[in-house]
PDB file of C-alpha atoms in Angstrom:
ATOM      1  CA  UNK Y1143      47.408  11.356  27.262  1.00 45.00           C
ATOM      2  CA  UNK Y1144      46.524  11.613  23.788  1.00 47.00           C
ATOM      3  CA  UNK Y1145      49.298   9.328  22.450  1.00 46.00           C
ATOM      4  CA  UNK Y1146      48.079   6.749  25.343  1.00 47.00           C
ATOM      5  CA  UNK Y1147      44.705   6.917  23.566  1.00 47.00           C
ATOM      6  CA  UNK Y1148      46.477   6.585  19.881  1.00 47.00           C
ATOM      7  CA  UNK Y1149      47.745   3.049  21.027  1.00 49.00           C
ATOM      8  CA  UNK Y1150      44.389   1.987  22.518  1.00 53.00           C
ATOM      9  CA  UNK Y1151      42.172   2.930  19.418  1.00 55.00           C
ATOM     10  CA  UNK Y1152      44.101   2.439  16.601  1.00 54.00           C
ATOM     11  CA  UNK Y1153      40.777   3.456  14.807  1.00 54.00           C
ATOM     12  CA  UNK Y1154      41.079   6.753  15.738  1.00 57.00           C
ATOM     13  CA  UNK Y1155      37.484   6.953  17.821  1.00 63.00           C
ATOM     14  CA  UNK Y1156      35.965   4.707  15.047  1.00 66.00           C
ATOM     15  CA  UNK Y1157      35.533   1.680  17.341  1.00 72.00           C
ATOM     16  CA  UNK Y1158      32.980   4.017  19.073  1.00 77.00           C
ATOM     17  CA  UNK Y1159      30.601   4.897  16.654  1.00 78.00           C
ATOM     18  CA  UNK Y1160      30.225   1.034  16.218  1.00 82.00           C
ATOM     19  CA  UNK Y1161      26.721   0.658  18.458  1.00 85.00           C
ATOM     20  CA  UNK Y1162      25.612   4.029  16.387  1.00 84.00           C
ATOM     21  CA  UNK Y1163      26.268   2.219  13.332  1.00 85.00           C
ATOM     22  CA  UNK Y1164      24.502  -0.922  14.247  1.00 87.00           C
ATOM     23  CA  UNK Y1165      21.383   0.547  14.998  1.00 90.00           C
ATOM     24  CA  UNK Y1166      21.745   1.872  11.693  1.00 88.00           C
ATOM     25  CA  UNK Y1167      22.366  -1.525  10.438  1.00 89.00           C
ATOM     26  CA  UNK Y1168      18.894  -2.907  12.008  1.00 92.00           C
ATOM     27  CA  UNK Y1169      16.845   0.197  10.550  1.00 91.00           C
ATOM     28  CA  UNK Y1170      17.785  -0.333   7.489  1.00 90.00           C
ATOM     29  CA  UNK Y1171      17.320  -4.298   7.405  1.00 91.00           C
ATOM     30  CA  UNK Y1172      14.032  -3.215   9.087  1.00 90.00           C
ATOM     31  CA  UNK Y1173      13.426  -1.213   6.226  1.00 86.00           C
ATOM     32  CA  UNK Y1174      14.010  -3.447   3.979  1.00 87.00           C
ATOM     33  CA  UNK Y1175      11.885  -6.176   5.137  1.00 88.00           C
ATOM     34  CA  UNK Y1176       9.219  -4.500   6.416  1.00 85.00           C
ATOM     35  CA  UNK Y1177       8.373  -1.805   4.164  1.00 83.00           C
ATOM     36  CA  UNK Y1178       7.710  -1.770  -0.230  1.00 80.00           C
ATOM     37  CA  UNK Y1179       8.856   0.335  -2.395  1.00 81.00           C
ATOM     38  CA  UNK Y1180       5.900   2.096  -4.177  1.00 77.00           C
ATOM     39  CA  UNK Y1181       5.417   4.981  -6.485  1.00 77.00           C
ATOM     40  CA  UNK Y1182       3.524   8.221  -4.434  1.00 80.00           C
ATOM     41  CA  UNK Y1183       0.046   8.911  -4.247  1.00 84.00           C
ATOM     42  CA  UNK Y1184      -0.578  12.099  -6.372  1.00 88.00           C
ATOM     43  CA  UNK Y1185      -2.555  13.185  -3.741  1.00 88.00           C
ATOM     44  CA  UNK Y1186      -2.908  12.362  -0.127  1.00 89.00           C
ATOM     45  CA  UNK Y1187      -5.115   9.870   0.852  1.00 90.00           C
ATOM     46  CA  UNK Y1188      -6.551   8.289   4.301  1.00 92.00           C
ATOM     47  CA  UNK Y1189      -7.612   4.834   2.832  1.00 93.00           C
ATOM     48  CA  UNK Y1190     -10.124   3.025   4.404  1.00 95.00           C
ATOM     49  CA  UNK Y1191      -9.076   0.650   7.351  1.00 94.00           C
ATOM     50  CA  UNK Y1192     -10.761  -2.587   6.078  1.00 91.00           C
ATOM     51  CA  UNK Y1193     -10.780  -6.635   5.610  1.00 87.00           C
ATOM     52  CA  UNK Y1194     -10.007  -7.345   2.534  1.00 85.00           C
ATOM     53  CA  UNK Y1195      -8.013 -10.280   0.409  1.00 83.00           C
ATOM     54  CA  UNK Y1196      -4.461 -10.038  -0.601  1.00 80.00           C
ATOM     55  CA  UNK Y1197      -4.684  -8.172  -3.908  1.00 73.00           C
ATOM     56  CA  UNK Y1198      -4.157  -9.768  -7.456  1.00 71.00           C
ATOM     57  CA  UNK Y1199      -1.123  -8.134  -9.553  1.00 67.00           C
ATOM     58  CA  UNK Y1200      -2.067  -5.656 -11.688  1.00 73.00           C
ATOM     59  CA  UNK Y1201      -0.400  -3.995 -14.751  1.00 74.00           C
ATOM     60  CA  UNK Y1202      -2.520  -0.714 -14.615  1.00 85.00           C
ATOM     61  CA  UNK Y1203      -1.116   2.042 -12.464  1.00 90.00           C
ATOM     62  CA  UNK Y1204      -4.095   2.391  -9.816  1.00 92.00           C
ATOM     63  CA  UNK Y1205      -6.972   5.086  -9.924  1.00 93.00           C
ATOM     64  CA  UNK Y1206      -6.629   7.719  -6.928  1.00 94.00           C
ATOM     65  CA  UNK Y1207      -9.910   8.886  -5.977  1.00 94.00           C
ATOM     66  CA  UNK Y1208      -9.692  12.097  -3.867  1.00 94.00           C
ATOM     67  CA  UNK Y1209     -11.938  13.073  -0.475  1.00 92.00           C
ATOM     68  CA  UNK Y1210     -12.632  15.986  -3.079  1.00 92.00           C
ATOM     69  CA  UNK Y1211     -13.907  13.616  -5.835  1.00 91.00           C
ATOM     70  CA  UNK Y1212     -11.262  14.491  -7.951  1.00 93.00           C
ATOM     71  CA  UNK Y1213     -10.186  11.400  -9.974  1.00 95.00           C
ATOM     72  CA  UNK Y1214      -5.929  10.670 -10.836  1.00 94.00           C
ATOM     73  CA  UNK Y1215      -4.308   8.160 -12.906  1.00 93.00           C
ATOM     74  CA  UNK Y1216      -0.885   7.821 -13.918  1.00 88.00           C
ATOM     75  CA  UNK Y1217       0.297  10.436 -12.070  1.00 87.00           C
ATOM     76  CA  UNK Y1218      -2.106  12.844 -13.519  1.00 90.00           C
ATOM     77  CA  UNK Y1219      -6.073  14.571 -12.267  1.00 93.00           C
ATOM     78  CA  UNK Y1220      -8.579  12.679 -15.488  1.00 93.00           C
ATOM     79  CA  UNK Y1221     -11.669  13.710 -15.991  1.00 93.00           C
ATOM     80  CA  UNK Y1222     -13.990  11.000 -15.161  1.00 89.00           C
ATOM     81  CA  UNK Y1223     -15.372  11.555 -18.852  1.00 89.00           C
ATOM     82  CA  UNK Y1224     -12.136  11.096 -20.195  1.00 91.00           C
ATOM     83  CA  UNK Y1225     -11.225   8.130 -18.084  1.00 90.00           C
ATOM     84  CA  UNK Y1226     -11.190   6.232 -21.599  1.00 89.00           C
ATOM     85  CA  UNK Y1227      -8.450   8.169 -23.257  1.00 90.00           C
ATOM     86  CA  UNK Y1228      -6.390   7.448 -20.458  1.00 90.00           C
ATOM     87  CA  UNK Y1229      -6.858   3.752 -20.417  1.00 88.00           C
ATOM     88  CA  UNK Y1230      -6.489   3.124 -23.879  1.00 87.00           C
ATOM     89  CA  UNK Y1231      -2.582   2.745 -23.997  1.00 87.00           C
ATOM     90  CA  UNK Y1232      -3.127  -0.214 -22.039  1.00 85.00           C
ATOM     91  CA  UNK Y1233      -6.070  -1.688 -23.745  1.00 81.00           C
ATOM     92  CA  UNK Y1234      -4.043  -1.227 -26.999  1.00 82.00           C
ATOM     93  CA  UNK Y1235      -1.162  -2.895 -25.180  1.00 80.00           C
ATOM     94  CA  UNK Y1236      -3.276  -5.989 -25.623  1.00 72.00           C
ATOM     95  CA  UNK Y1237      -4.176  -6.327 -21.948  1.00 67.00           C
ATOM     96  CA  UNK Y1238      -7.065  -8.756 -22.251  1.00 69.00           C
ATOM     97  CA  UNK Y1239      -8.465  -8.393 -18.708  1.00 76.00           C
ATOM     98  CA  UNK Y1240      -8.045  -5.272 -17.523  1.00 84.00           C
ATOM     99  CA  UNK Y1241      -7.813  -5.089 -13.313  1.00 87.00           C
ATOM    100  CA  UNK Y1242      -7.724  -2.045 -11.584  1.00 91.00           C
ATOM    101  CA  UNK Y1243      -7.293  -1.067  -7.949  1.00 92.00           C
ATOM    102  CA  UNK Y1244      -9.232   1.469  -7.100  1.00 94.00           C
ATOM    103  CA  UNK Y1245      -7.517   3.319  -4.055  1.00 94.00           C
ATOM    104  CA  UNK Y1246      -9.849   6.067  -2.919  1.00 95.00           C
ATOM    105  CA  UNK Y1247     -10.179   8.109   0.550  1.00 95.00           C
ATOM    106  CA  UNK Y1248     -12.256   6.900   3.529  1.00 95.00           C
ATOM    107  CA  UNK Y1249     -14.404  10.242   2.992  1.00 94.00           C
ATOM    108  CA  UNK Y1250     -14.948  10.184  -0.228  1.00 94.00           C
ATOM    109  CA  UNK Y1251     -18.644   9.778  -1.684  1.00 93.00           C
ATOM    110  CA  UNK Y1252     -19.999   6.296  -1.839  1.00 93.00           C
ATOM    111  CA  UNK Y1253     -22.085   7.480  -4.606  1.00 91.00           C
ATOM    112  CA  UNK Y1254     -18.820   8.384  -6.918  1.00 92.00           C
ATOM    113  CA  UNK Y1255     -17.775   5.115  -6.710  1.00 92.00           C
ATOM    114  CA  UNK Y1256     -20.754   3.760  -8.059  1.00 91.00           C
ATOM    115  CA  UNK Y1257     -21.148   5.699 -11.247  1.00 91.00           C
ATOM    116  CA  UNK Y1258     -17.399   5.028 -11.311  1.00 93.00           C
ATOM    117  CA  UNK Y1259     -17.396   1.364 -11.027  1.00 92.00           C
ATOM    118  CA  UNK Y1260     -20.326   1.825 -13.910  1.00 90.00           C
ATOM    119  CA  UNK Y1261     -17.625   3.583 -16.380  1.00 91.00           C
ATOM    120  CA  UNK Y1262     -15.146   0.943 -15.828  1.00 91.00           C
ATOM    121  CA  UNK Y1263     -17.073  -1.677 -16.449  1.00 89.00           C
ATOM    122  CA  UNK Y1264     -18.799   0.271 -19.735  1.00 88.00           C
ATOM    123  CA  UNK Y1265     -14.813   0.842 -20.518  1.00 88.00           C
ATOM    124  CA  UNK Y1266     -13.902  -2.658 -20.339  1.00 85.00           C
ATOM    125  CA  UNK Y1267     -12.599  -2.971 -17.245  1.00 88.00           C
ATOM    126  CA  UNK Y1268     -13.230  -6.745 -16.456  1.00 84.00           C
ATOM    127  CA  UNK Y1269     -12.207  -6.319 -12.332  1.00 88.00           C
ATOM    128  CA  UNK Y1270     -12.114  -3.643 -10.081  1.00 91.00           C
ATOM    129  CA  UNK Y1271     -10.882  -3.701  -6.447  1.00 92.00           C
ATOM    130  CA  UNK Y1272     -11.582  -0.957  -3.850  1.00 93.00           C
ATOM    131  CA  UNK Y1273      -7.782  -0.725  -1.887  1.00 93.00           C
ATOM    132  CA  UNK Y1274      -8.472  -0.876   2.032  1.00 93.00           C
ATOM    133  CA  UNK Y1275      -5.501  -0.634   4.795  1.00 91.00           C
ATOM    134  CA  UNK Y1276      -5.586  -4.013   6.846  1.00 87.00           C
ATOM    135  CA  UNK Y1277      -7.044  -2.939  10.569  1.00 84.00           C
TER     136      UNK Y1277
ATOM    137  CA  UNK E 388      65.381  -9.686  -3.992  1.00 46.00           C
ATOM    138  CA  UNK E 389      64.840 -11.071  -0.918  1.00 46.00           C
ATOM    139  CA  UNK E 390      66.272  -8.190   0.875  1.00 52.00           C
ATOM    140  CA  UNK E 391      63.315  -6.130  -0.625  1.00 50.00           C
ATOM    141  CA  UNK E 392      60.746  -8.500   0.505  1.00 44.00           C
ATOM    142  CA  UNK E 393      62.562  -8.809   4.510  1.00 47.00           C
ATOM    143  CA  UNK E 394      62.325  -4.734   4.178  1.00 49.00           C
ATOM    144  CA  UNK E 395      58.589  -4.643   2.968  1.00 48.00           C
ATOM    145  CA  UNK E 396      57.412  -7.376   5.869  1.00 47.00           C
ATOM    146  CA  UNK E 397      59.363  -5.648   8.861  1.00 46.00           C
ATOM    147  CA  UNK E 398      57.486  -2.174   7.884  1.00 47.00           C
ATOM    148  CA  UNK E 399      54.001  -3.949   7.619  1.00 47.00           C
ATOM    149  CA  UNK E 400      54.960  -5.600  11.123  1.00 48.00           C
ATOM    150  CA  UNK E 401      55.942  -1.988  12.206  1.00 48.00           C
ATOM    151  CA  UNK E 402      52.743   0.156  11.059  1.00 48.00           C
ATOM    152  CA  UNK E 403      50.468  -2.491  13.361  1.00 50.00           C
ATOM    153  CA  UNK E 404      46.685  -2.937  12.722  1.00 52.00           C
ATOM    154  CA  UNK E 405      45.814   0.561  11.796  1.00 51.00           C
ATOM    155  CA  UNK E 406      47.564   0.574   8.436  1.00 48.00           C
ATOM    156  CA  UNK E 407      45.111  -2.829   7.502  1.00 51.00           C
ATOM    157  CA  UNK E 408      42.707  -1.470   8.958  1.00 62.00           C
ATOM    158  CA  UNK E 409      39.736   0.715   7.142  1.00 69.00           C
ATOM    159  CA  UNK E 410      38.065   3.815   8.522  1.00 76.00           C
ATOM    160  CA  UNK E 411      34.314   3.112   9.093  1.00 79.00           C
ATOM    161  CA  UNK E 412      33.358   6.564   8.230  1.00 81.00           C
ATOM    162  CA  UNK E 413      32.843   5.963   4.569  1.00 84.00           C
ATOM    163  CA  UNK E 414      30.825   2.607   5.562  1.00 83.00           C
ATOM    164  CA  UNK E 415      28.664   4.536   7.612  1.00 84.00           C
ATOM    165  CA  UNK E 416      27.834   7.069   5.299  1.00 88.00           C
ATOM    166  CA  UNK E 417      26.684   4.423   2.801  1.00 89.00           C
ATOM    167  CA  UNK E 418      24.261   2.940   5.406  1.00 88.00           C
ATOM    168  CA  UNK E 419      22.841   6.220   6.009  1.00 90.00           C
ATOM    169  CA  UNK E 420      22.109   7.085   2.894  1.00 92.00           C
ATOM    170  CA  UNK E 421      20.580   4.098   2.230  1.00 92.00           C
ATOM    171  CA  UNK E 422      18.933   4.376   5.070  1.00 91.00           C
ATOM    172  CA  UNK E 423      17.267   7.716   4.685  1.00 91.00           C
ATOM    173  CA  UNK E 424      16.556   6.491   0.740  1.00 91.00           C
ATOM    174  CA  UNK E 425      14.510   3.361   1.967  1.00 89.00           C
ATOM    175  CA  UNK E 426      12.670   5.389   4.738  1.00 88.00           C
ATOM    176  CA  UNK E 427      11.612   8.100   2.533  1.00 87.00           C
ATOM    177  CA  UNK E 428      10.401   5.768  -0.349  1.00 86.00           C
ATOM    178  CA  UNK E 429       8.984   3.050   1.341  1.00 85.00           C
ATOM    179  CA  UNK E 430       5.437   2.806   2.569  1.00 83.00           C
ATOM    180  CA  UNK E 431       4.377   0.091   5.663  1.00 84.00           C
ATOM    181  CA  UNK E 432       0.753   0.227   4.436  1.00 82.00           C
ATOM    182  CA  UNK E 433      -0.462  -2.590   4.260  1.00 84.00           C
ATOM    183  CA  UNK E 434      -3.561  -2.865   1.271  1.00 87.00           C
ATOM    184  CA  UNK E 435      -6.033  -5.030   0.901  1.00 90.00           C
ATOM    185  CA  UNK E 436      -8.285  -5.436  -2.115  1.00 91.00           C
ATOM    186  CA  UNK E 437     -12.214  -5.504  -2.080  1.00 91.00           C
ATOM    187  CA  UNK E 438     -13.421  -7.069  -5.292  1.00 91.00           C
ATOM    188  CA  UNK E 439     -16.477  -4.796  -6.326  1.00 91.00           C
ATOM    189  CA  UNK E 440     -18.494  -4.480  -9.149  1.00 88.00           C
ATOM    190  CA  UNK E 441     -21.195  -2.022 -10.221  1.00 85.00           C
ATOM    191  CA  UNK E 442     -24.758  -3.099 -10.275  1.00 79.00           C
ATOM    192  CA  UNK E 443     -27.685  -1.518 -13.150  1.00 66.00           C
ATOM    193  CA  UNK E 444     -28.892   1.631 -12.969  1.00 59.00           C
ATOM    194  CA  UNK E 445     -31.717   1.839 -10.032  1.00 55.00           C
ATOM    195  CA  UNK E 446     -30.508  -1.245  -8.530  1.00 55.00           C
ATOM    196  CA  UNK E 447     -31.572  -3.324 -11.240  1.00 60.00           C
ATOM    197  CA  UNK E 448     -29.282  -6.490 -11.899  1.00 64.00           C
ATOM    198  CA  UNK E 449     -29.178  -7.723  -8.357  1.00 70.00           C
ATOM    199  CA  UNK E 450     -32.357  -9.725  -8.342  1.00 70.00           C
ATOM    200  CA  UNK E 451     -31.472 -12.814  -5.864  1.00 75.00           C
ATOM    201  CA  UNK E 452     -28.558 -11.076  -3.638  1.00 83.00           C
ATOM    202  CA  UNK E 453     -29.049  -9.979  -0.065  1.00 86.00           C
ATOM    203  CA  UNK E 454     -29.907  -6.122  -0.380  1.00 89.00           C
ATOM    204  CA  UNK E 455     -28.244  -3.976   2.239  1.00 92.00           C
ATOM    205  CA  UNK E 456     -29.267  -0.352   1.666  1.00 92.00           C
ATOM    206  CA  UNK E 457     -26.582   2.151   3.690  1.00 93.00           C
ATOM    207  CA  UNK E 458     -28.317   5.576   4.147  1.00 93.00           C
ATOM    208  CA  UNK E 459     -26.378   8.807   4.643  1.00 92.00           C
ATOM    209  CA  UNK E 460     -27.438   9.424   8.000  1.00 92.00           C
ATOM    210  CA  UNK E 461     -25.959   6.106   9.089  1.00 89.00           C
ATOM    211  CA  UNK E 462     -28.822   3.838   8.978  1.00 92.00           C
ATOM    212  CA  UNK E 463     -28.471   0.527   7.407  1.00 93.00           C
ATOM    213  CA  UNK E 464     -31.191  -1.697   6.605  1.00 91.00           C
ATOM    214  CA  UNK E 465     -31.145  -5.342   5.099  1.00 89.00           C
ATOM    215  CA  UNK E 466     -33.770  -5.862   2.624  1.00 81.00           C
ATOM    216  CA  UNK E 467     -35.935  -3.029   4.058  1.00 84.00           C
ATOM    217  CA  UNK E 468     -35.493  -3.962   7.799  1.00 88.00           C
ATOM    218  CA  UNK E 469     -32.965  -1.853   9.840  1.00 91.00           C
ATOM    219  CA  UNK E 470     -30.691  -3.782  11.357  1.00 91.00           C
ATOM    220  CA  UNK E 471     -27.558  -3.084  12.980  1.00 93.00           C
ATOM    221  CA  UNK E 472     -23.890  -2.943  11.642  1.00 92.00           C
ATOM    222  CA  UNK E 473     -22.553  -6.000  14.845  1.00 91.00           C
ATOM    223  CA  UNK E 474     -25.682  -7.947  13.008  1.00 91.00           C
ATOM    224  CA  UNK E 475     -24.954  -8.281   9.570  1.00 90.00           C
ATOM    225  CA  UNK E 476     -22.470 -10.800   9.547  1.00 89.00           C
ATOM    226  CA  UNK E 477     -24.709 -13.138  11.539  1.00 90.00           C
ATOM    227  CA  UNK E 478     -27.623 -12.705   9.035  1.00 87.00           C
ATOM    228  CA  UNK E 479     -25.457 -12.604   6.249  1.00 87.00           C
ATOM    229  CA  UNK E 480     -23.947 -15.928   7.194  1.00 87.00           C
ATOM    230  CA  UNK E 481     -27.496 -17.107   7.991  1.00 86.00           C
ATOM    231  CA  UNK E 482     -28.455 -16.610   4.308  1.00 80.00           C
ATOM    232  CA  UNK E 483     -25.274 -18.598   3.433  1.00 74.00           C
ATOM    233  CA  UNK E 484     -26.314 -21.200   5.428  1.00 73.00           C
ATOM    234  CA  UNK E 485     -29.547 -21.838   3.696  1.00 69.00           C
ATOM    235  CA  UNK E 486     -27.813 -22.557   0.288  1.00 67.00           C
ATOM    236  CA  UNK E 487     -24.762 -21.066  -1.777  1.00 65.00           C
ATOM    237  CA  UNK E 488     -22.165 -18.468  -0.509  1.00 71.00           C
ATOM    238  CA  UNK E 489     -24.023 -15.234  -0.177  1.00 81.00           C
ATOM    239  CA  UNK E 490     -23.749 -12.626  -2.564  1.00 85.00           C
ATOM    240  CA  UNK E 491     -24.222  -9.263  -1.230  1.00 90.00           C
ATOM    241  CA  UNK E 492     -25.554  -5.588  -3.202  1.00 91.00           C
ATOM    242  CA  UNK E 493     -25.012  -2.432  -1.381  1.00 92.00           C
ATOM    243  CA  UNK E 494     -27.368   0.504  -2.139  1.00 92.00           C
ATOM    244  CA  UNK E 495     -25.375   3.246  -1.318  1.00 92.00           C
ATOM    245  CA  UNK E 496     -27.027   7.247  -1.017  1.00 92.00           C
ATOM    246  CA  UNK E 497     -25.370   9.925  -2.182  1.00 92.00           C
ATOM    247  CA  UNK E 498     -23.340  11.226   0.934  1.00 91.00           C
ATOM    248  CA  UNK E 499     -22.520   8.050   2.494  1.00 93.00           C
ATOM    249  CA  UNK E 500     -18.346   8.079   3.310  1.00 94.00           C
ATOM    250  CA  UNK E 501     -16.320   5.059   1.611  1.00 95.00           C
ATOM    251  CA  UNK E 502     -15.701   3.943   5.348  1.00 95.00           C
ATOM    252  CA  UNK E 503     -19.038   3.293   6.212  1.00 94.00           C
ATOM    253  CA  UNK E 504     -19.642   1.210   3.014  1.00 95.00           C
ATOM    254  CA  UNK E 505     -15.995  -0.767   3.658  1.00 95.00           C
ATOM    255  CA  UNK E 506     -16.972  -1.245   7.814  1.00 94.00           C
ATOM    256  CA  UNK E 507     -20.112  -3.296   5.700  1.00 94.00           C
ATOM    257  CA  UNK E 508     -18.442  -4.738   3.632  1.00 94.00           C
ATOM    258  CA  UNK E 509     -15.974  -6.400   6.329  1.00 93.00           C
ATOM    259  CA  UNK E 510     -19.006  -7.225   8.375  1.00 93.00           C
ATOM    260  CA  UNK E 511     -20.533  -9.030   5.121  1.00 92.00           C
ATOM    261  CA  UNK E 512     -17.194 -10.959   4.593  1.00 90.00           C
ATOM    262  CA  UNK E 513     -17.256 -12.450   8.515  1.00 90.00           C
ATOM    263  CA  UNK E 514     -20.019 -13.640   7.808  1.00 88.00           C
ATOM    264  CA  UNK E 515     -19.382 -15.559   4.285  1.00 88.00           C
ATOM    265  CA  UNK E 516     -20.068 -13.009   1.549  1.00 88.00           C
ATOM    266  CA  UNK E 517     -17.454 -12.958  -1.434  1.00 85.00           C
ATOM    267  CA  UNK E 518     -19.330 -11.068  -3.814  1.00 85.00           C
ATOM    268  CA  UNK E 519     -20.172  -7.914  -3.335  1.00 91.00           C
ATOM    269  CA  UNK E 520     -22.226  -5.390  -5.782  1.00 91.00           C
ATOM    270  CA  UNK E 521     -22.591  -1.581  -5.311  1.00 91.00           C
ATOM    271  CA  UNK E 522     -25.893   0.238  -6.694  1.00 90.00           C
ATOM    272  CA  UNK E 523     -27.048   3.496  -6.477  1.00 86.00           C
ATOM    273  CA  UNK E 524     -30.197   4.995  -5.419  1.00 82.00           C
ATOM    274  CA  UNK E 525     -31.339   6.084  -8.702  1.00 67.00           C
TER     275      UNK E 525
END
């Protein structure tokens, strides 16, 4: 019996796996088309389901505003205060027109955003864009 | 020489496919650990960007756009005259019909969630608004 099986499958039960490993195959290629690789938000976020246009590249890592109201960039919770301190690497990296995407939570305050948008803009900040999901 | 070469042939010819053959096992862990890597580190959201900008303080720098004031309790009003959130793309695009492409200001209260302000926003933008500028209250 088990020689017969030998002679049959000369992959040793290999040959069986193969629909297992297809469906692997179209995952992945599904993974690969479908989704983009992007760095973690620092904290977790429900963005806003929204229209919105396709977003213009940008060479500033984008500002995470919490439901909280807590403010992150590059990876790390800033102090709306010292929101200068933390942009200045890039303004001294000769970026003429700074653009920033903004990519807050669908709860957060309205209100934050505007004295927020009001910093930027006092910063230097020529463009800001508020980060919605498409509906 | 060719004795050597007869010998080699006949024992390829004797081991069959399996000895040409390669396992898949070591394939198929590659693809699944690919797999797992690209699942866990990429994201199907799919953003969209709002160009914003921040008006004056107490609303002042928006002389000449469309005023739509969002209160926290839910109420929305368009240059002091409630209105409701399926109408302001039609009076929106109304405005734009009278001249240029409208340009819209939000007055926002404190307490008024980010979704609210965005489900305005993409009501302003069916109905021809491009520009949009959020105030505060005071």
């Amino acid at each position: 019996m088990r020689k017969g099986r030998q002679q049959t499958d000369p992959l040793g039960g290999d040959e069986q796996m193969m629909p297992f490993i297809s469906i692997a195959f179209l995952l992945l290629i599904f993974c690969l088309i479908a989704g983009a690789i992007e760095s973690r938000a620092p904290v977790p976020l429900e963005p806003p389901r929204g229209e919105g246009s396709e977003s213009t590249a940008s060479s500033l890592p984008p500002l995470y505003l919490a439901k909280d109201g807590s403010l992150w960039f590059d990876g790390k919770q800033v102090a709306e205060e010292a929101l200068g301190e933390a942009l200045k690497p890039y303004r001294e990296a000769g970026e003429e027109d700074l653009r920033l995407q903004i990519k807050a939570d669908a709860a957060s305050d309205s209100a934050l955003l505007v004295t927020l948008l009001a910093r930027l803009r006092a910063l230097g900040v020529a463009q800001t864009e508020i980060m919605t999901e498409a509906p | 020489m060719t004795q050597a070469f007869a010998r080699r042939s006949s024992r390829r010819r004797r081991g069959g496919r399996s000895a040409l053959l390669l396992s898949m096992t070591p394939l198929t862990d590659v693809v699944f650990i690919l797999l797992v890597f690209f699942m866990l580190a990429s994201s199907f959201l799919d953003w969209r960007g709002i160009e914003i900008s921040a008006g004056g303080r107490g609303g002042s720098g928006i002389e000449g756009l469309l005023l739509l004031r969002l209160h926290a309790d839910g109420r929305l009003d368009l240059g002091g005259q409630a209105i409701a959130l399926e109408d302001v793309s039609g009076r929106v695009g109304a405005a734009g019909r009278e001249g240029k492409a409208p340009q819209v200001a939000l007055q926002v209260e404190p307490g008024v969630p980010l979704q609210s302000t965005v489900d305005v926003i993409t009501q302003a933008r069916a109905g021809g608004a491009t520009t949009f500028t959020l105030v505060g209250t005071k």
